[in-house]
GROMACS .gro file of C-alpha atoms in nm:
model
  243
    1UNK     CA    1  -3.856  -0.600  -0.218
    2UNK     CA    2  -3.534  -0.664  -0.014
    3UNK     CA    3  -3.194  -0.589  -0.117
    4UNK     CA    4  -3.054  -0.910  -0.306
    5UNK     CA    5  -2.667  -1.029  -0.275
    6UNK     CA    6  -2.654  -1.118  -0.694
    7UNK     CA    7  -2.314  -1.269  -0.864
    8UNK     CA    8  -2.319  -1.265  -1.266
    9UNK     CA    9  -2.068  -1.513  -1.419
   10UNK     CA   10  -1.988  -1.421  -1.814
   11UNK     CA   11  -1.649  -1.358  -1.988
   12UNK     CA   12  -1.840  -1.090  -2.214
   13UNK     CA   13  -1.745  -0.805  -1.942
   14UNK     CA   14  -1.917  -0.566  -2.148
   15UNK     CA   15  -2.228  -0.784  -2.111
   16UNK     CA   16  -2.143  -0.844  -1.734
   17UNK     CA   17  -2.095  -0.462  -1.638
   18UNK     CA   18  -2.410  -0.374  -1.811
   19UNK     CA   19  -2.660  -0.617  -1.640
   20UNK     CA   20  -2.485  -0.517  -1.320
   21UNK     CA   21  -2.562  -0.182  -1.340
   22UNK     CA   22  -2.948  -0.277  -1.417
   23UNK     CA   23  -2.974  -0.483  -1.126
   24UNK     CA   24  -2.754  -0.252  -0.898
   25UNK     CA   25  -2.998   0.042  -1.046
   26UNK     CA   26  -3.260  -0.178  -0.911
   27UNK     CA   27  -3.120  -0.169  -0.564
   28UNK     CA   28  -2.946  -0.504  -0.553
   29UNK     CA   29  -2.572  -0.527  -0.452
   30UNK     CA   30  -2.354  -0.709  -0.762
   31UNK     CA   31  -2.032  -0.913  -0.753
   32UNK     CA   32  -1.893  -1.042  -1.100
   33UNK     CA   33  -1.664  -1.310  -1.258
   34UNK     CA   34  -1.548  -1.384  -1.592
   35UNK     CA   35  -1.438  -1.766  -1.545
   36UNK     CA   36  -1.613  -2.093  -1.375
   37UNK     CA   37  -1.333  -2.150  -1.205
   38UNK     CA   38  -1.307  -1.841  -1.033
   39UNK     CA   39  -1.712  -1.841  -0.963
   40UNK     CA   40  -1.628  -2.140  -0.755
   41UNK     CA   41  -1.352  -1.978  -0.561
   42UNK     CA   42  -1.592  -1.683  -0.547
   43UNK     CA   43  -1.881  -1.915  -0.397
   44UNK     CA   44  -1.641  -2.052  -0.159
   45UNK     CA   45  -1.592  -1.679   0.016
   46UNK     CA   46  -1.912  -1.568  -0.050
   47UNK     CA   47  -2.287  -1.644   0.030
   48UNK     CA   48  -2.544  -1.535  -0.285
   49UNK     CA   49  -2.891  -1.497  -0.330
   50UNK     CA   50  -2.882  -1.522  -0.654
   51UNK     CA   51  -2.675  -1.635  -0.983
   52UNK     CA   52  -2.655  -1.530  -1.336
   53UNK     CA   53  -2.425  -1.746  -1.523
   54UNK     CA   54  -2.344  -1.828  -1.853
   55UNK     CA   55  -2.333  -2.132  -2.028
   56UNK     CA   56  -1.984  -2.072  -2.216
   57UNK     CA   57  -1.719  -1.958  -2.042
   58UNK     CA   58  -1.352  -2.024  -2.080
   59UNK     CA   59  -1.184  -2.320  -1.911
   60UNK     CA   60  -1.493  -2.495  -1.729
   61UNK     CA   61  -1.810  -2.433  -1.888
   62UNK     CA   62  -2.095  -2.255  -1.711
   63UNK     CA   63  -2.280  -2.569  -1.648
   64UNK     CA   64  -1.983  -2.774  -1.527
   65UNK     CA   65  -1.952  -2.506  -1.311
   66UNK     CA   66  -2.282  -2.487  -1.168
   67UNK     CA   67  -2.273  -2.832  -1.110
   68UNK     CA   68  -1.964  -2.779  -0.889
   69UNK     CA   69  -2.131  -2.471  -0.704
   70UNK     CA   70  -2.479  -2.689  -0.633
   71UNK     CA   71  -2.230  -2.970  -0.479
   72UNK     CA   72  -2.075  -2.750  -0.249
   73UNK     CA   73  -2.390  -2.523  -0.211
   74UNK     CA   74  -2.676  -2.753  -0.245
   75UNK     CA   75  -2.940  -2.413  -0.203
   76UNK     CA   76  -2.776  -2.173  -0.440
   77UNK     CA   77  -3.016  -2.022  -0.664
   78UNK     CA   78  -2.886  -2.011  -1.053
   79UNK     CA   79  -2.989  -1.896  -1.416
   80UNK     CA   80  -2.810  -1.990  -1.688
   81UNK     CA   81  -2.747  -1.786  -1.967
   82UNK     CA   82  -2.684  -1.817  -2.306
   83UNK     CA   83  -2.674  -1.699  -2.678
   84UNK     CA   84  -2.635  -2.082  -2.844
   85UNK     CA   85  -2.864  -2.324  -2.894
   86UNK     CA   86  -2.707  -2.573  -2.646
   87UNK     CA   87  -3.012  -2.788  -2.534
   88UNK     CA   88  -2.880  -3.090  -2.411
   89UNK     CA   89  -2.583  -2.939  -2.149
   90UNK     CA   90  -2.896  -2.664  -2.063
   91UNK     CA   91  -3.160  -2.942  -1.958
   92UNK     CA   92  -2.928  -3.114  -1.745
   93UNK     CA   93  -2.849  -2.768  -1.562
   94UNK     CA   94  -3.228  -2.748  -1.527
   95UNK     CA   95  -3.241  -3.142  -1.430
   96UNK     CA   96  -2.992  -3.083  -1.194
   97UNK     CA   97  -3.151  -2.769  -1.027
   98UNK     CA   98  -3.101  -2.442  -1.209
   99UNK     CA   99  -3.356  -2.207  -1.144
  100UNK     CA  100  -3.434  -2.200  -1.520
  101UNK     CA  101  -3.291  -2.049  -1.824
  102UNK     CA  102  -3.225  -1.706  -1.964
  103UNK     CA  103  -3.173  -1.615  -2.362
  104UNK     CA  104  -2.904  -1.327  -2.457
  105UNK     CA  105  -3.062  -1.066  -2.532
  106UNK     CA  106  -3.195  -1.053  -2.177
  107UNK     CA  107  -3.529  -0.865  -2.149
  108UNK     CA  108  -3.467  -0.635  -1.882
  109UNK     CA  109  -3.833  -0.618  -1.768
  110UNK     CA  110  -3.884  -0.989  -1.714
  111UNK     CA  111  -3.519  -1.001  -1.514
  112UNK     CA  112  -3.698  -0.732  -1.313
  113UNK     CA  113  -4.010  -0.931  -1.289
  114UNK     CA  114  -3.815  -1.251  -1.215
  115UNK     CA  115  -3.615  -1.051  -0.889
  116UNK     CA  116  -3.975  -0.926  -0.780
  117UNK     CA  117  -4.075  -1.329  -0.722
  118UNK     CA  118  -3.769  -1.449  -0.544
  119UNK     CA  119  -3.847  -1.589  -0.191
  120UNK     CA  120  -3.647  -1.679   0.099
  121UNK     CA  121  -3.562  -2.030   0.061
  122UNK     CA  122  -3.470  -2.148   0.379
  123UNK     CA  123  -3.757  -2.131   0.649
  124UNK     CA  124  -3.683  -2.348   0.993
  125UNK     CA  125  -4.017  -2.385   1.235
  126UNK     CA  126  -3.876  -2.406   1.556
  127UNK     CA  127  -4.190  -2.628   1.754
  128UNK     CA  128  -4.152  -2.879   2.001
  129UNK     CA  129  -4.567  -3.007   1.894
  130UNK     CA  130  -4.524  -3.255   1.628
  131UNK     CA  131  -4.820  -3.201   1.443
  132UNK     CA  132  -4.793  -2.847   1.423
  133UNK     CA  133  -4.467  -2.937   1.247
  134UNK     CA  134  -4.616  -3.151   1.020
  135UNK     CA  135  -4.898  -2.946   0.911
  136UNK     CA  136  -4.694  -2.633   0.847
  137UNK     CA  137  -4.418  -2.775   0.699
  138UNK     CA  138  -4.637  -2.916   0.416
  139UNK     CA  139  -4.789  -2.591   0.365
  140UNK     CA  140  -4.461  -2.454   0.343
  141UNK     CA  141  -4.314  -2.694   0.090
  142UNK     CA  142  -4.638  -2.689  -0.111
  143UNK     CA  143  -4.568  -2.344  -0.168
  144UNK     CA  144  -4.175  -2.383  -0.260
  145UNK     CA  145  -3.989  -2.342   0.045
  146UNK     CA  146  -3.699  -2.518   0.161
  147UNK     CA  147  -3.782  -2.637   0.492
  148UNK     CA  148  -3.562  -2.680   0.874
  149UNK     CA  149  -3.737  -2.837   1.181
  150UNK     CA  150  -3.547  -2.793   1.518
  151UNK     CA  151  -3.747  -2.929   1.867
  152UNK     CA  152  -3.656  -2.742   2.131
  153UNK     CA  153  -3.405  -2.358   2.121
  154UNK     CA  154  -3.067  -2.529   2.142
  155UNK     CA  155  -3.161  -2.698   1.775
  156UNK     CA  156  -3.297  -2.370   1.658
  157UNK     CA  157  -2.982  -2.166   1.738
  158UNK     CA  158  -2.750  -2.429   1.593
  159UNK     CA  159  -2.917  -2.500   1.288
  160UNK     CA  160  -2.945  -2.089   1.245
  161UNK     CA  161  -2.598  -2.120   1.283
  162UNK     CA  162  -2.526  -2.370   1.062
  163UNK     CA  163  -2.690  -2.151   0.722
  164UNK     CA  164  -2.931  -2.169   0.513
  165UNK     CA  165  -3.189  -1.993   0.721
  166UNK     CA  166  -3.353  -1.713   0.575
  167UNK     CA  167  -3.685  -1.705   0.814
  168UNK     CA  168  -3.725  -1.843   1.197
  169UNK     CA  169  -4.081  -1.965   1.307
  170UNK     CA  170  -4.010  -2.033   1.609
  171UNK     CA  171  -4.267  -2.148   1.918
  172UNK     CA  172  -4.277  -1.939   2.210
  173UNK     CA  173  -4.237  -2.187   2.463
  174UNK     CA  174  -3.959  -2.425   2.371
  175UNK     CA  175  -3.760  -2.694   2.582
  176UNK     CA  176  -3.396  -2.596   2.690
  177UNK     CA  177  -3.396  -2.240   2.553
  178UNK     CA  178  -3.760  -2.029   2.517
  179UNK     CA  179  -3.809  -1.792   2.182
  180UNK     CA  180  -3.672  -1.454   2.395
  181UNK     CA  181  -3.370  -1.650   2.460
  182UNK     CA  182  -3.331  -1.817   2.132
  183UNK     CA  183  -3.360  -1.475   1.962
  184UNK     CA  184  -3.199  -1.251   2.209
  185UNK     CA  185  -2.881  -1.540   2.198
  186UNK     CA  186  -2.892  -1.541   1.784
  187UNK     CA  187  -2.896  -1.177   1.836
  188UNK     CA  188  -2.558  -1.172   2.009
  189UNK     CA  189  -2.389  -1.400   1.760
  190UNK     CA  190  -2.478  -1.143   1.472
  191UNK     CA  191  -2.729  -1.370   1.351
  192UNK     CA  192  -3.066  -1.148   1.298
  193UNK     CA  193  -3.243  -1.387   1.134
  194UNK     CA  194  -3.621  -1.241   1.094
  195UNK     CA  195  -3.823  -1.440   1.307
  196UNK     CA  196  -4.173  -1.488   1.322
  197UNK     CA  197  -4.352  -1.587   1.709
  198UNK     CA  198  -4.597  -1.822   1.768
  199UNK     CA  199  -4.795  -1.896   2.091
  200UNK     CA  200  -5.086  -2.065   2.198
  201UNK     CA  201  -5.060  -1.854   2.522
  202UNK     CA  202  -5.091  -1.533   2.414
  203UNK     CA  203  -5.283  -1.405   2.742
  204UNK     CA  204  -5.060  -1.615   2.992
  205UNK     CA  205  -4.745  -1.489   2.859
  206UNK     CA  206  -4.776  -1.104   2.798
  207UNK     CA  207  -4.426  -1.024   2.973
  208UNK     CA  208  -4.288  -1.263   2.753
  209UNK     CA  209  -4.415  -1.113   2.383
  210UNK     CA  210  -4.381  -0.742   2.546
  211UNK     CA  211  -4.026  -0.838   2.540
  212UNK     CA  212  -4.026  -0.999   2.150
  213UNK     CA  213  -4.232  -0.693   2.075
  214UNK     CA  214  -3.990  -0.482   2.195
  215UNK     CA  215  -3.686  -0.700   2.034
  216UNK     CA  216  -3.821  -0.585   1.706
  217UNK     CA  217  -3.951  -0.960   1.603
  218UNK     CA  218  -4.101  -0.975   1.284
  219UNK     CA  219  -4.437  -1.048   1.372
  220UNK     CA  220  -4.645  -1.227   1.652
  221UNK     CA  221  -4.927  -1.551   1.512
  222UNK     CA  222  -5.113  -1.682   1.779
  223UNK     CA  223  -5.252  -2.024   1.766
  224UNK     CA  224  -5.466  -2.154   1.606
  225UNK     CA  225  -5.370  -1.905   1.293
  226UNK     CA  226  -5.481  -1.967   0.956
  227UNK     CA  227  -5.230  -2.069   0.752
  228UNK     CA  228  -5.217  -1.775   0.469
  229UNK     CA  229  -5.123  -1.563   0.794
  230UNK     CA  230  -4.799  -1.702   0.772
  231UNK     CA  231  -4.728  -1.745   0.384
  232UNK     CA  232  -4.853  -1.350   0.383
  233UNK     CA  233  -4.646  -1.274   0.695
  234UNK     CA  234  -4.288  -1.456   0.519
  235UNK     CA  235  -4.411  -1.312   0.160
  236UNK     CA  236  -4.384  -0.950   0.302
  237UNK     CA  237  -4.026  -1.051   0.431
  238UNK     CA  238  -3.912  -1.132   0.107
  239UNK     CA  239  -4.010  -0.793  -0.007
  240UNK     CA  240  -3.857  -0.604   0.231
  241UNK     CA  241  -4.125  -0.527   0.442
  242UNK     CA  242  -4.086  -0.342   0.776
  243UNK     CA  243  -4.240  -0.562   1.021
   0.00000   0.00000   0.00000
C-alpha cells in the first residue's frame, strides 16, 4: 500500500499522539491539530489523503468543521470520531459526505484494515473517442471513483494541474498534445501523476510506447482491453505497486 498524507483533528493530544504513532508505525506520514478552526487553516496549506477528526472539539465542533473543509475541499476524505452518543450532528456529517464514523476506543486493526481499502479518488481518462469515455467512465464510477474527462492533451495537462488527480488514463494519440508530450510536459511541471497508456495502435506506434516505456509510465492497455485490466492496473497503484 502507498504512503498516505493523514491529518488527525482531536483536542485529547494524548489521544492524537498515540493514533499518530500507529498510523506513522504503519508507514503513513501524520500532521495533527487540536481545534476546527485551525484544521481549516491547516486544510488551506495542505493537501490530505485522509482525515481523522473528532466530533467535539473546542470552539467549532468537528462536524461544523468538516462541513467547512468539504466546502472548500469538495474531495477530502473524513472520519469522524467520537466517544458520545451524538447521532443527529453524526448523520448529517455522513449525509453530507464523511467517509463514515469511528467510535473511541478505536480498534487499531480495523483502522489498519480501513487504510488497506483506500483508493485514489480522482481518476481523469484523457480520450478524444466518446464512447470509450462513456463506457469507462461508468465502470469507473460503478466502482467508486471520482471521475475527470479531458479531449485532447492541452485539457489533460490543465485539469492535472488544476488537482484532484490521483491517476491519468490517458489515449495515446490525442489532438493538440500526444500522451509522450502530455506526460513528458506534466513531468516538467513536477506533476508525476501515475499514468496509465492506452492505444489502439500498438504495432503502428512502437517508437512512440518505447519512449512511455522508457518514461517509467505506469502501465501500457491496448485496445480493446477488458475492463478489470484497468480496475486491477489502478488497484495496484493504490497499493503502492511498482509498475
Amino acid at each position: 500500500m502507498s504512503r498516505l498524507r493523514i491529518f488527525v483533528v482531536d483536542d485529547d493530544r494524548d489521544f492524537a499522539e498515540s493514533l499518530a504513532d500507529v498510523l506513522e508505525l504503519d508507514g503513513h506520514q501524520v500532521d495533527l491539530a487540536h481545534s476546527g478552526e485551525e484544521a481549516i487553516d491547516r486544510f488551506l496549506e495542505h493537501d490530505y489523503d485522509l482525515t481523522f477528526m473528532d466530533v467535539k472539539l473546542p470552539g467549532m465542533s468537528g462536524v461544523e468543521s468538516f462541513l467547512e473543509i468539504r466546502r472548500l475541499k469538495s474531495n477530502a476524505q473524513v472520519y469522524m470520531m467520537t466517544g458520545f452518543s451524538v447521532d443527529q450532528m453524526l448523520d448529517e456529517a455522513v449525509a453530507r459526505g464523511a467517509r463514515g464514523v469511528l467510535h473511541k476506543p478505536l480498534n487499531v486493526e480495523q483502522l489498519l484494515e480501513m487504510l488497506a481499502n483506500v483508493k485514489p479518488e480522482g481518476i481523469m481518462i484523457a480520450d478524444d473517442d466518446p464512447q470509450f469515455i462513456d463506457e469507462i467512465q461508468a465502470i469507473l464510477l460503478d466502482a467508486g471513483y471520482r471521475v475527470f474527462v479531458a479531449h485532447d492533451g492541452q485539457q489533460a495537462v490543465e485539469q492535472v494541474r488544476a488537482g484532484n488527480v490521483d491517476v491519468l488514463v490517458l489515449d495515446l494519440n490525442l489532438p493538440m498534445l500526444d500522451a509522450l508530450e502530455v506526460y513528458l510536459k506534466l513531468k516538467d511541471l513536477g506533476q508525476c501523476t501515475p499514468t496509465i497508456i492506452v492505444t489502439s495502435y500498438a504495432r503502428e506506434n512502437p517508437d512512440s510506447l518505447g519512449q512511455l516505456r522508457g518514461a517509467s509510465v505506469t502501465g501500457i492497455l491496448t485496445k480493446p482491453f477488458d475492463p478489470e485490466q484497468l480496475l486491477a492496473a489502478i488497484a495496484s497503484l493504490a497499493r503502492g505497486d511498482s509498475p
